[in-house]
Each structure stands twice: as structure tokens, then as C-alpha cells.
Amino acid sequence: MLSTEQLPGVTTLTLQRPERGNALGPELVEALISAAEAAIADPTVHTLVLRGAGRHFCTGLDLTDLATLSDGDLHGKQRLPHVGVGKQDAQFLLKPKFVEE
């Protein structure tokens, strides 16, 4: 569902649901948040790369199981990662850079 690659100073997170356009469901959101929190907490990581496997980066929310999910499933699990109070932490999240391959 989500793969992680570590290089010196760089963490790459790749959404691994190409058959669903990498659509976000509760499990993928939790995995993404946990991995992002781990990267932010690691003082050696200065770059976080987000990728999507296949044709699409991410097509949005996966509505496949919408009828079986409760509001708590959709809202309770989708929390923002904790961000430290340091200026460097804020810059880490607020300065995205887009790179085309």
C-alpha cells in the first residue's frame, strides 16, 4: 500500500495502489501519516519525496467502501502529523518542490 525508501538525508514514500489510481482510503492515510511523522522526527532527513506508483500520483479519496465507513472512520483517522515548533520543521512542510522525471 505504501513503500518507503531511505537514502542519506532523503525519505521517499510511494503510494502503491496503481490499480485504484493511488486513491486514499483510511489504511493508506494512516500509513502515510505514520511514515511522514517518522521522516519529520528523523533529524538526518532533510527531504521528503511523495510519489505514486503507476499512471496517477493520487486520484483523491477512495469512495469504493464509502457506504460501509462511518464519519469516524473518515475523520478520526485522518489527522495531521505532529509538527515540532522549530522553524526548520515548519520549512520542511511548507516548501514543497515538484520534480518531473
C-alpha positions as a printed NumPy array, in Angstrom:
array([[  0.   ,   0.   ,   0.   ],
       [  2.886,   2.383,   0.845],
       [  6.561,   1.766,   0.273],
       [  9.404,   3.662,   1.9  ],
       [ 12.898,   4.16 ,   0.54 ],
       [ 15.692,   5.657,   2.611],
       [ 18.742,   7.348,   1.109],
       [ 21.128,   9.613,   3.023],
       [ 19.003,  12.618,   4.037],
       [ 16.079,  11.617,   1.799],
       [ 12.944,   9.594,   2.51 ],
       [ 10.778,   8.601,  -0.458],
       [  7.196,   7.486,   0.17 ],
       [  5.436,   5.831,  -2.766],
       [  1.691,   5.226,  -2.845],
       [  1.297,   1.622,  -4.065],
       [ -2.301,   1.354,  -5.268],
       [ -1.922,   1.895,  -9.014],
       [ -4.969,  -0.274,  -9.771],
       [ -7.077,   2.305,  -7.837],
       [ -5.203,   5.389,  -9.067],
       [ -3.478,   5.503,  -5.653],
       [ -6.774,   6.67 ,  -4.148],
       [ -6.651,   7.369,  -0.419],
       [ -8.531,   5.092,   1.956],
       [ -8.296,   5.094,   5.76 ],
       [ -5.49 ,   2.494,   5.876],
       [ -3.343,   4.298,   3.3  ],
       [ -3.883,   7.645,   5.032],
       [ -2.771,   6.143,   8.361],
       [  0.309,   4.591,   6.742],
       [  1.165,   7.867,   5.016],
       [  0.782,   9.902,   8.208],
       [  2.891,   7.462,  10.231],
       [  5.651,   7.425,   7.618],
       [  5.626,  11.23 ,   7.31 ],
       [  5.791,  11.607,  11.103],
       [  8.772,   9.246,  11.221],
       [ 10.567,  11.22 ,   8.489],
       [  9.869,  14.538,  10.224],
       [ 11.149,  13.167,  13.534],
       [ 14.401,  11.961,  11.95 ],
       [ 16.97 ,  14.788,  12.228],
       [ 19.007,  13.32 ,   9.356],
       [ 16.132,  13.642,   6.858],
       [ 16.063,  16.958,   5.011],
       [ 13.909,  15.912,   2.041],
       [ 10.628,  14.003,   1.881],
       [  9.576,  12.808,  -1.571],
       [  5.988,  11.696,  -2.247],
       [  5.348,   9.572,  -5.306],
       [  2.578,   7.498,  -6.775],
       [  3.131,   4.149,  -8.487],
       [  1.649,   3.794, -11.945],
       [ -0.086,   6.368, -14.101],
       [ -1.519,   8.65 , -11.388],
       [  0.037,  10.265,  -8.329],
       [ -3.288,  10.181,  -6.451],
       [ -6.863,  10.416,  -7.701],
       [ -8.256,  11.539,  -4.326],
       [-10.416,   9.784,  -1.745],
       [-11.279,   6.141,  -2.448],
       [-15.077,   6.055,  -2.477],
       [-15.329,   2.279,  -3.007],
       [-16.256,   1.467,   0.599],
       [-17.922,   4.767,   1.415],
       [-21.24 ,   3.105,   2.306],
       [-19.568,   0.915,   4.954],
       [-17.42 ,   3.642,   6.528],
       [-18.598,   5.821,   9.383],
       [-17.842,   9.511,   9.797],
       [-15.357,   8.486,  12.491],
       [-13.528,   6.283,  10.006],
       [-13.18 ,   9.165,   7.582],
       [-12.462,  11.98 ,  10.03 ],
       [-10.969,  10.383,  13.138],
       [ -8.073,   8.671,  11.409],
       [ -7.157,  11.475,   9.058],
       [ -5.178,  13.633,  11.454],
       [ -2.374,  15.962,  10.583],
       [  1.117,  14.858,  11.516],
       [  2.584,  16.469,  14.619],
       [  4.917,  19.279,  13.665],
       [  7.571,  20.491,  16.077],
       [  7.789,  24.145,  16.985],
       [ 11.182,  24.624,  15.346],
       [ 11.455,  26.831,  12.296],
       [ 13.17 ,  24.014,  10.399],
       [ 10.155,  21.722,  10.945],
       [  7.772,  24.313,   9.505],
       [ 10.005,  24.863,   6.484],
       [ 10.125,  21.101,   5.967],
       [  6.365,  21.056,   5.44 ],
       [  5.779,  24.447,   3.849],
       [  8.258,  24.443,   0.977],
       [  7.26 ,  21.695,  -1.444],
       [  9.326,  21.251,  -4.565],
       [  7.975,  19.473,  -7.611],
       [ 10.351,  17.475,  -9.759],
       [  9.432,  15.88 , -13.052],
       [ 11.284,  12.787, -14.161]])
